[in-house]
Coordinates of N, CA and C in Angstrom, one line a residue:
Chain A
X1 N 0.9 -1.4 -0.1 CA 0.0 0.1 -0.1 C 0.7 1.2 -0.1
X2 N 0.6 2.3 -0.8 CA 1.3 3.4 -0.9 C 1.2 4.2 0.3
X3 N 2.4 4.9 0.8 CA 2.3 5.5 2.1 C 3.3 6.8 1.7
X4 N 2.6 7.7 2.5 CA 3.4 9.0 2.3 C 3.5 9.8 3.7
X5 N 4.7 10.1 4.1 CA 4.9 10.7 5.4 C 5.7 11.9 5.4
X6 N 5.1 13.0 6.0 CA 5.8 14.5 5.6 C 6.5 14.9 7.1
X7 N 7.5 15.4 7.1 CA 8.2 16.0 8.4 C 8.8 17.3 8.1
X8 N 8.8 18.2 9.0 CA 8.2 18.1 10.2 C 6.7 18.3 10.1
X9 N 5.9 18.2 11.2 CA 4.5 18.4 11.2 C 4.3 19.9 11.0
X10 N 5.1 20.6 11.7 CA 4.9 22.2 12.0 C 6.4 22.6 11.8
X11 N 6.6 24.0 11.2 CA 7.9 24.7 11.1 C 7.6 26.1 11.2
X12 N 8.5 26.6 12.0 CA 8.4 28.0 12.2 C 9.8 28.8 11.9
X13 N 9.7 29.7 10.9 CA 10.9 30.2 10.5 C 11.0 31.9 10.5
X14 N 12.3 32.4 10.6 CA 12.2 33.6 10.4 C 12.3 34.2 9.0
X15 N 11.7 35.2 8.8 CA 11.8 35.8 7.2 C 13.4 35.7 6.8
X16 N 13.6 34.9 5.6 CA 14.9 35.1 5.3 C 15.8 33.7 5.6
X17 N 15.1 33.0 6.5 CA 15.8 31.7 7.0 C 15.5 30.5 6.1
X18 N 16.3 30.1 5.4 CA 15.8 29.0 4.7 C 15.8 27.7 5.2
X19 N 15.1 26.7 4.7 CA 14.8 25.3 5.2 C 14.2 24.4 4.1
X20 N 14.1 23.2 4.6 CA 13.6 22.2 3.7 C 12.6 21.4 4.4
X21 N 11.6 21.0 3.8 CA 10.4 20.1 4.2 C 10.7 18.9 3.6
X22 N 10.4 17.7 4.1 CA 10.6 16.4 3.9 C 9.4 15.6 3.4
X23 N 9.4 14.9 2.5 CA 8.3 13.7 2.0 C 8.8 12.6 1.7
X24 N 8.7 11.6 2.5 CA 9.2 10.3 2.2 C 8.0 9.4 1.9
X25 N 8.5 8.4 0.9 CA 7.2 7.6 0.2 C 7.5 6.1 0.1
X26 N 6.5 5.3 0.0 CA 6.8 4.2 -0.2 C 5.6 3.8 -1.0
X27 N 6.1 3.5 -2.3 CA 5.2 3.0 -3.5 C 5.6 2.1 -4.2
X28 N 4.8 1.3 -4.9 CA 5.3 0.1 -5.9 C 5.4 0.7 -7.4
X29 N 6.4 1.5 -7.6 CA 6.4 2.2 -8.8 C 6.1 3.3 -9.0
X30 N 6.7 4.8 -8.7 CA 6.5 5.9 -8.6 C 5.7 6.4 -10.1
X31 N 4.6 6.8 -10.0 CA 4.2 7.4 -11.3 C 3.9 8.9 -11.2
X32 N 4.6 9.5 -10.2 CA 4.5 10.9 -10.1 C 4.5 11.3 -8.6
X33 N 5.1 12.3 -8.2 CA 5.0 12.9 -6.7 C 4.7 14.5 -7.0
X34 N 3.8 14.9 -6.2 CA 3.1 16.0 -6.5 C 3.4 16.8 -5.1
X35 N 3.4 18.2 -5.0 CA 3.6 19.1 -4.0 C 2.2 20.1 -4.2
X36 N 1.7 20.3 -3.2 CA 0.6 21.3 -3.2 C 0.9 22.4 -2.0
X37 N 0.2 23.4 -2.1 CA 0.2 24.2 -1.1 C -1.2 24.6 -0.6
X38 N -1.6 24.5 0.5 CA -2.8 24.8 1.0 C -2.9 26.1 2.1
X39 N -3.8 26.8 1.9 CA -4.0 28.1 2.7 C -5.2 27.8 3.6
X40 N -5.2 28.3 4.9 CA -6.5 28.0 5.6 C -7.5 28.4 4.7
X41 N -8.8 27.4 5.1 CA -10.0 27.6 4.3 C -10.1 27.5 3.0
X42 N -9.0 27.1 2.3 CA -9.1 27.0 0.8 C -8.5 25.5 0.3
X43 N -8.8 25.2 -0.9 CA -8.5 24.3 -1.7 C -6.8 24.0 -1.8
X44 N -6.3 22.9 -1.8 CA -5.0 22.7 -2.3 C -4.7 23.4 -3.6
X45 N -3.5 24.0 -3.6 CA -3.0 24.8 -4.9 C -2.0 23.9 -5.4
X46 N -1.9 23.4 -6.7 CA -0.9 22.7 -7.4 C 0.3 23.5 -7.3
X47 N 1.6 22.9 -7.1 CA 2.8 23.5 -7.1 C 3.6 22.9 -8.3
X48 N 4.0 21.6 -7.9 CA 5.1 20.8 -8.7 C 4.6 19.4 -9.0
X49 N 5.2 18.7 -10.1 CA 5.1 17.4 -10.2 C 6.5 16.9 -10.7
X50 N 6.8 15.7 -9.9 CA 8.2 15.4 -10.3 C 7.9 13.8 -10.6
X51 N 8.9 13.2 -11.4 CA 8.7 11.9 -12.0 C 9.7 11.2 -11.6
X52 N 11.1 11.3 -11.6 CA 12.1 10.5 -11.7 C 13.1 11.1 -10.7
X53 N 14.0 10.1 -10.0 CA 15.1 10.5 -9.1 C 15.9 11.4 -9.8
X54 N 16.4 12.5 -9.1 CA 17.3 13.5 -9.8 C 16.7 14.8 -10.4
X55 N 15.2 14.6 -10.5 CA 14.6 15.6 -11.1 C 14.4 17.0 -10.2
X56 N 14.4 18.1 -10.6 CA 14.2 19.2 -10.0 C 13.3 20.1 -10.5
X57 N 12.5 20.9 -9.8 CA 11.6 22.0 -10.3 C 11.6 23.2 -9.3
X58 N 11.6 24.4 -10.0 CA 11.7 25.5 -9.1 C 10.5 26.5 -9.5
X59 N 10.0 27.2 -8.5 CA 9.0 28.4 -8.6 C 9.4 29.3 -7.6
X60 N 9.7 30.5 -8.1 CA 10.2 31.4 -7.1 C 10.9 31.1 -5.9
X61 N 10.6 31.2 -4.6 CA 11.5 30.8 -3.8 C 11.4 29.3 -3.3
X62 N 10.6 28.6 -4.1 CA 10.5 27.1 -3.8 C 11.1 26.2 -4.8
X63 N 11.9 25.0 -4.2 CA 12.5 24.1 -5.3 C 12.1 22.9 -4.7
X64 N 11.7 22.0 -5.6 CA 11.4 20.5 -5.2 C 12.4 19.6 -6.0
X65 N 12.7 18.7 -5.1 CA 13.9 17.7 -5.5 C 13.2 16.3 -5.3
X66 N 13.7 15.4 -5.8 CA 13.3 14.1 -5.7 C 14.5 12.8 -5.8
X67 N 14.3 12.0 -4.8 CA 15.1 10.8 -4.7 C 14.3 9.5 -4.9
X68 N 15.0 8.5 -4.9 CA 14.2 7.2 -5.0 C 13.3 6.9 -3.7
X69 N 13.6 7.6 -2.7 CA 12.8 7.2 -1.3 C 12.0 8.5 -0.9
X70 N 12.6 9.9 -1.2 CA 11.9 10.9 -0.8 C 12.1 12.0 -1.6
X71 N 11.2 13.1 -1.2 CA 11.3 14.5 -2.0 C 11.4 15.3 -0.9
X72 N 12.2 16.8 -1.3 CA 12.4 17.8 -0.4 C 11.8 18.8 -1.1
X73 N 11.0 19.7 -0.2 CA 10.5 21.0 -0.8 C 11.6 22.1 -0.1
X74 N 12.5 22.7 -0.9 CA 13.6 23.6 -0.4 C 12.9 25.2 -0.4
X75 N 12.9 25.9 0.6 CA 12.3 27.2 0.7 C 13.4 28.1 1.0
X76 N 13.8 28.9 0.0 CA 15.0 30.0 0.0 C 14.7 31.3 0.4
X77 N 15.1 31.8 1.3 CA 14.8 33.2 1.9 C 13.2 33.5 2.1
X78 N 12.8 32.7 2.8 CA 11.0 32.9 2.9 C 10.6 34.1 3.3
X79 N 9.5 34.3 3.0 CA 8.6 35.4 3.2 C 7.3 35.1 4.0
X80 N 6.9 36.0 4.7 CA 5.5 35.7 5.5 C 4.4 35.2 4.7
X81 N 4.3 35.6 3.3 CA 3.4 35.1 2.5 C 3.4 33.7 1.9
X82 N 4.8 33.2 2.4 CA 4.7 31.6 2.1 C 4.3 30.9 3.3
X83 N 3.8 31.6 4.3 CA 3.1 30.6 5.3 C 1.8 30.0 4.7
X84 N 1.9 28.6 4.9 CA 0.7 27.9 4.5 C 1.1 26.4 4.9
X85 N 0.1 25.4 4.7 CA 0.4 23.9 4.8 C 0.9 23.5 3.4
X86 N 1.9 22.7 3.5 CA 2.5 22.3 2.2 C 2.3 20.6 2.2
X87 N 1.5 20.1 1.2 CA 1.2 18.8 1.1 C 1.9 18.1 0.0
X88 N 2.2 16.8 0.3 CA 3.0 16.0 -0.6 C 1.9 14.9 -0.9
X89 N 2.0 14.4 -2.4 CA 1.2 13.2 -2.8 C 2.0 12.4 -3.7
X90 N 1.6 10.9 -3.6 CA 2.0 10.2 -4.9 C 0.6 9.7 -5.7
X91 N 1.1 9.3 -6.9 CA 0.0 9.1 -7.8 C -0.2 7.6 -8.0
X92 N -1.3 6.9 -8.0 CA -1.8 5.5 -8.5 C -2.8 5.6 -9.5
X93 N -2.4 5.1 -10.7 CA -3.5 5.0 -11.6 C -4.8 4.2 -11.6
X94 N -5.9 4.7 -11.8 CA -7.0 4.1 -11.5 C -7.8 3.4 -12.7
X95 N -8.7 2.6 -12.4 CA -9.6 1.8 -13.4 C -10.1 3.0 -14.2
X96 N -10.2 3.1 -15.4 CA -10.5 4.1 -16.3 C -9.8 5.1 -16.7
X97 N -8.5 5.2 -16.0 CA -7.5 6.1 -16.5 C -7.3 7.2 -15.6
X98 N -8.1 7.5 -14.7 CA -7.8 8.5 -13.8 C -6.9 8.3 -12.8
X99 N -6.5 9.2 -11.8 CA -5.4 9.1 -10.9 C -5.9 9.3 -9.3
X100 N -5.4 8.6 -8.8 CA -5.6 8.6 -7.1 C -4.6 9.2 -6.6
X101 N -4.7 10.2 -5.8 CA -3.3 10.7 -5.1 C -3.5 10.4 -3.7
X102 N -2.4 9.7 -3.1 CA -2.4 9.5 -1.7 C -1.5 10.4 -1.1
X103 N -2.0 11.3 0.0 CA -1.5 12.5 0.4 C -0.9 12.2 1.8
X104 N 0.1 13.0 2.1 CA 0.6 13.0 3.3 C -0.3 14.0 4.3
X105 N 0.0 14.0 5.6 CA -0.8 15.0 6.4 C -0.2 16.5 6.5
X106 N 0.9 16.7 5.8 CA 1.3 18.0 5.3 C 2.3 18.7 6.6
X107 N 2.9 19.7 6.1 CA 3.8 20.5 7.1 C 3.2 21.7 7.1
X108 N 2.7 22.2 8.3 CA 2.2 23.6 8.4 C 3.5 24.5 8.6
X109 N 3.7 25.5 7.8 CA 4.7 26.3 7.8 C 4.2 27.7 8.3
X110 N 5.1 28.5 9.1 CA 4.8 29.9 9.5 C 6.1 30.4 9.5
X111 N 6.0 31.6 8.6 CA 7.1 32.7 8.6 C 6.9 33.8 9.0
X112 N 7.8 34.2 10.1 CA 7.5 35.3 10.8 C 8.5 36.6 10.5
X113 N 8.1 37.8 10.8 CA 9.0 38.9 10.5 C 10.1 39.1 11.5
Chain B
X1 N -8.0 28.8 -10.5 CA -8.9 28.0 -9.8 C -9.5 26.9 -10.7
X2 N -8.9 26.6 -12.0 CA -9.5 25.5 -13.0 C -11.0 25.7 -13.1
X3 N -11.5 26.7 -12.8 CA -13.0 26.7 -13.2 C -13.8 25.8 -12.4
X4 N -13.6 25.6 -11.0 CA -14.1 24.7 -10.2 C -15.0 25.5 -9.3
X5 N -16.2 25.0 -8.9 CA -17.0 25.7 -7.8 C -17.7 24.5 -7.1
X6 N -18.0 24.8 -5.8 CA -18.5 23.7 -5.0 C -19.7 24.4 -4.3
X7 N -20.7 23.6 -4.2 CA -22.1 24.3 -3.4 C -22.5 23.1 -2.6
X8 N -23.1 23.4 -1.4 CA -22.7 24.7 -0.7 C -21.6 24.8 0.0
X9 N -21.0 25.8 0.3 CA -19.8 25.9 0.9 C -19.7 25.7 2.4
X10 N -20.8 25.8 3.1 CA -20.9 25.4 4.3 C -22.3 24.7 4.5
X11 N -22.3 23.7 5.3 CA -23.7 23.2 5.7 C -23.6 22.5 7.0
X12 N -24.7 22.8 7.7 CA -24.7 22.0 9.0 C -26.2 21.2 8.9
X13 N -26.1 20.0 9.3 CA -27.3 19.0 9.0 C -27.3 18.0 10.2
X14 N -28.4 17.4 10.3 CA -28.6 16.4 11.5 C -28.2 14.8 11.1
X15 N -28.0 14.2 12.0 CA -27.7 12.7 11.6 C -29.0 12.1 11.3
X16 N -28.7 11.4 10.2 CA -29.7 10.6 9.5 C -30.3 11.3 8.4
X17 N -30.1 12.5 8.0 CA -30.7 13.3 7.0 C -29.7 12.9 5.6
X18 N -30.5 12.9 4.5 CA -29.4 12.9 3.2 C -29.1 14.3 3.0
X19 N -27.8 14.3 2.3 CA -27.1 15.5 2.0 C -26.4 15.4 0.7
X20 N -26.7 16.4 -0.3 CA -25.9 16.3 -1.6 C -25.0 17.5 -1.8
X21 N -24.0 17.2 -2.2 CA -23.1 18.4 -2.4 C -22.6 18.3 -3.9
X22 N -22.6 19.6 -4.4 CA -22.3 19.6 -5.7 C -21.2 20.1 -6.2
X23 N -20.4 19.6 -7.2 CA -19.3 20.1 -7.8 C -19.4 20.4 -9.3
X24 N -19.1 21.7 -9.7 CA -19.4 21.8 -11.1 C -18.0 22.6 -11.6
X25 N -17.8 22.2 -12.8 CA -16.7 22.6 -13.7 C -16.9 23.1 -15.0
X26 N -16.2 24.3 -15.5 CA -16.6 24.7 -16.7 C -15.6 24.6 -17.9
X27 N -14.8 23.5 -17.5 CA -13.7 23.4 -18.8 C -13.8 22.0 -19.5
X28 N -14.7 21.3 -19.1 CA -15.2 19.9 -19.8 C -14.0 19.1 -19.5
X29 N -13.5 18.8 -18.3 CA -12.5 18.0 -18.0 C -13.2 16.5 -18.0
X30 N -12.7 15.6 -18.3 CA -13.1 14.3 -18.3 C -13.1 13.6 -16.7
X31 N -12.1 14.0 -15.9 CA -12.1 13.1 -14.6 C -12.3 14.1 -13.7
X32 N -13.1 13.6 -12.6 CA -13.3 14.3 -11.6 C -13.4 13.4 -10.4
X33 N -13.1 13.9 -9.2 CA -13.0 13.2 -7.8 C -13.6 14.1 -6.8
X34 N -13.9 13.3 -5.6 CA -14.3 13.8 -4.4 C -13.4 13.1 -3.3
X35 N -12.8 14.1 -2.6 CA -12.1 13.8 -1.3 C -12.6 14.3 -0.1
X36 N -12.2 13.8 1.1 CA -12.6 14.4 2.3 C -11.1 14.6 3.1
X37 N -11.0 15.8 3.9 CA -10.0 16.1 4.4 C -10.2 16.2 6.0
X38 N -9.5 15.6 6.9 CA -9.8 15.3 8.4 C -8.5 15.6 9.1
X39 N -8.5 16.3 10.2 CA -7.3 16.4 10.8 C -6.5 15.1 11.3
X40 N -5.3 15.0 10.9 CA -4.5 13.7 11.3 C -4.6 12.8 10.2
X41 N -5.3 13.1 9.0 CA -5.3 12.5 7.9 C -4.9 13.1 6.7
X42 N -4.3 12.6 5.9 CA -4.2 13.2 4.5 C -5.8 13.4 3.9
X43 N -5.6 14.0 2.7 CA -6.9 14.0 1.8 C -7.2 12.6 1.3
X44 N -8.5 12.2 1.5 CA -8.5 10.7 1.2 C -9.8 10.7 0.2
X45 N -9.4 9.7 -0.9 CA -10.3 9.7 -2.1 C -11.6 8.9 -1.6
X46 N -12.8 9.7 -1.9 CA -14.1 9.0 -1.6 C -14.7 8.3 -3.0
X47 N -14.9 9.0 -4.1 CA -15.3 8.4 -5.5 C -14.6 9.3 -6.3
X48 N -14.6 8.6 -7.6 CA -14.2 9.3 -8.7 C -15.0 9.3 -10.0
X49 N -14.8 9.8 -10.8 CA -15.5 9.8 -12.2 C -14.6 9.7 -13.4
X50 N -14.7 9.0 -14.5 CA -13.9 9.0 -15.6 C -14.7 9.2 -16.8
X51 N -15.9 9.8 -16.6 CA -16.9 10.2 -17.9 C -18.2 10.3 -17.4
X52 N -19.1 10.8 -18.3 CA -20.5 10.9 -17.7 C -21.0 9.3 -17.5
X53 N -21.6 9.2 -16.4 CA -22.2 8.0 -15.8 C -21.1 6.9 -15.5
X54 N -20.0 7.1 -15.5 CA -18.7 6.4 -15.3 C -18.1 6.8 -14.0
X55 N -18.3 5.9 -12.9 CA -17.7 6.4 -11.6 C -17.4 5.2 -10.9
X56 N -16.4 5.3 -9.8 CA -16.0 4.1 -9.2 C -15.6 4.6 -7.8
X57 N -15.3 3.7 -6.8 CA -15.1 4.0 -5.5 C -13.7 4.1 -5.4
X58 N -13.5 4.9 -4.3 CA -12.1 5.3 -3.6 C -12.1 4.4 -2.4
X59 N -10.8 5.0 -1.6 CA -10.7 4.3 -0.5 C -11.7 4.4 0.8
X60 N -12.5 5.5 0.6 CA -13.4 5.6 2.1 C -14.8 6.0 1.3
X61 N -15.3 4.9 0.5 CA -16.7 5.4 -0.1 C -17.9 4.8 0.8
X62 N -17.6 3.9 1.9 CA -18.9 3.7 2.4 C -19.8 4.8 2.9
X63 N -20.9 4.7 2.8 CA -21.8 5.8 3.2 C -22.1 7.0 2.2
X64 N -21.3 6.7 1.0 CA -21.5 7.8 0.2 C -21.8 7.3 -1.5
X65 N -22.6 8.1 -2.0 CA -22.9 7.7 -3.5 C -22.4 8.9 -4.3
X66 N -22.5 8.5 -5.6 CA -22.0 9.8 -6.5 C -22.9 9.5 -7.8
X67 N -23.2 10.5 -8.5 CA -23.7 10.4 -9.9 C -23.0 11.7 -10.7
X68 N -23.0 11.4 -12.0 CA -22.5 12.1 -13.0 C -23.4 12.1 -14.4
X69 N -24.4 13.0 -14.5 CA -25.4 12.9 -15.6 C -24.9 13.8 -16.5
X70 N -24.0 14.9 -16.4 CA -23.4 15.7 -17.3 C -21.9 16.0 -16.9
X71 N -21.2 16.3 -17.9 CA -19.8 16.3 -17.9 C -19.4 17.5 -16.8
X72 N -19.9 18.3 -16.7 CA -19.8 19.5 -15.9 C -20.0 19.4 -14.4
X73 N -21.0 18.4 -13.9 CA -21.3 18.3 -12.7 C -21.3 17.0 -12.1
X74 N -20.7 16.9 -11.0 CA -20.2 15.6 -10.1 C -21.0 16.0 -8.6
X75 N -21.9 15.0 -8.4 CA -22.7 15.2 -7.1 C -22.2 14.3 -6.1
X76 N -22.0 14.3 -4.9 CA -21.7 13.5 -4.0 C -22.7 13.5 -2.9
X77 N -23.5 12.2 -2.7 CA -24.6 12.2 -1.7 C -24.3 11.3 -0.6
X78 N -24.6 11.9 0.7 CA -24.5 11.1 2.0 C -25.9 10.7 2.1
X79 N -25.9 9.4 2.1 CA -27.3 8.8 2.0 C -28.0 9.0 3.4
X80 N -27.4 8.9 4.6 CA -27.9 9.1 5.8 C -26.7 9.5 6.7
X81 N -26.6 11.0 6.7 CA -25.4 11.4 7.3 C -25.3 11.0 8.7
X82 N -24.1 10.8 9.2 CA -23.6 10.4 10.5 C -22.3 11.6 11.1
X83 N -22.3 11.4 12.1 CA -21.2 12.4 12.8 C -19.6 12.4 12.2
X84 N -19.6 11.1 12.0 CA -18.2 10.5 11.4 C -18.0 11.2 10.0
X85 N -19.1 11.7 9.4 CA -18.9 12.5 8.1 C -18.9 13.8 8.2
X86 N -18.6 14.2 9.4 CA -18.3 15.7 9.4 C -16.9 16.0 9.0
X87 N -16.8 16.9 8.1 CA -15.5 16.9 7.3 C -15.5 18.1 6.5
X88 N -14.2 18.4 5.9 CA -14.2 19.0 4.6 C -14.3 18.4 3.5
X89 N -15.0 18.7 2.5 CA -15.1 17.8 1.2 C -14.4 18.8 0.0
X90 N -13.7 18.2 -0.7 CA -13.1 18.7 -1.8 C -13.2 18.2 -3.0
X91 N -13.7 18.7 -4.2 CA -13.8 18.2 -5.5 C -12.6 18.5 -6.2
X92 N -12.3 17.7 -7.1 CA -10.9 18.1 -7.9 C -11.1 17.4 -9.5
X93 N -10.4 18.0 -10.1 CA -10.6 17.7 -11.6 C -9.1 17.4 -12.2
X94 N -9.0 16.4 -13.1 CA -7.6 16.3 -13.8 C -7.6 17.0 -14.8
X95 N -6.4 17.5 -15.1 CA -5.8 18.1 -16.4 C -5.0 17.2 -17.3
X96 N -5.3 16.7 -18.3 CA -4.5 15.7 -19.0 C -4.2 14.5 -18.2
X97 N -5.3 14.1 -17.3 CA -5.3 12.9 -16.5 C -4.1 12.9 -15.6
X98 N -3.5 13.8 -15.2 CA -2.4 13.7 -14.2 C -2.5 14.7 -13.2
X99 N -2.1 16.1 -13.5 CA -2.2 16.8 -12.2 C -3.7 17.0 -11.8
X100 N -3.8 17.1 -10.5 CA -5.3 17.6 -10.0 C -5.5 18.9 -9.5
X101 N -6.3 19.4 -9.9 CA -6.6 20.8 -9.4 C -8.1 20.9 -8.6
X102 N -7.9 21.6 -7.2 CA -8.9 21.4 -6.4 C -10.0 22.4 -6.3
X103 N -11.3 22.2 -6.0 CA -12.2 23.5 -5.7 C -11.9 24.0 -4.3
X104 N -12.9 24.8 -3.9 CA -12.6 25.6 -2.7 C -13.0 24.9 -1.5
X105 N -13.9 23.7 -1.7 CA -14.2 22.9 -0.5 C -15.6 23.3 0.1
X106 N -16.3 22.3 0.6 CA -17.4 22.4 1.6 C -17.2 21.8 2.8
X107 N -17.3 22.8 3.8 CA -17.4 22.4 5.3 C -18.6 21.9 5.7
X108 N -18.7 20.7 5.9 CA -20.0 20.0 6.3 C -19.9 19.6 7.9
X109 N -20.9 19.8 8.6 CA -21.0 19.6 10.0 C -22.3 18.9 10.1
X110 N -22.1 17.5 11.0 CA -23.3 16.7 11.1 C -23.6 16.5 12.5
X111 N -24.7 17.1 13.0 CA -24.9 17.2 14.5 C -25.7 16.2 15.1

């Protein structure tokens, strides 16, 4: 059974203090690893998809990387507006061709001035 | 927001009553999904659809049914609501059958 574990559960950073969030996974054949951002009271917002070990994707202050067992979301010089819960998910292909995403429970990031 | 709306956005209902949540999309995507989100659990798939009248169960489907009579609408019905179904419900669509984009959510409270 696919499993996704995220750490830490919560993280407080000062503005400008870079850090990384971890997502470790156990799947039988990775078909894609996804990162989402979720603000309170809103739906998850898609950030990145990674498919193979060594792959990297960047968007503004965020960079996602992938190894055979885990993914990292690196946040460089964060700002208060980066405060959110970051979710990681792995993909299972469903009957009929759609996708099931198995999510971790998220890392709640708070960036303070 | 991938043109997804959910209604209602908030609902309070009593145990034993039926409840229907609606997901509407404007961009003709084939794949649609219903998830629930609870503290301590990741988002969990309830049901999904891969076309009009084509639906299947996800991992937490007991007590829920779905219908899709038009491409743009995917309905989730709680046949007889229970307190364990108090949750936030998210609809999602697939773009190119890979990335999923989520709606704003419906917060359901069953008293």
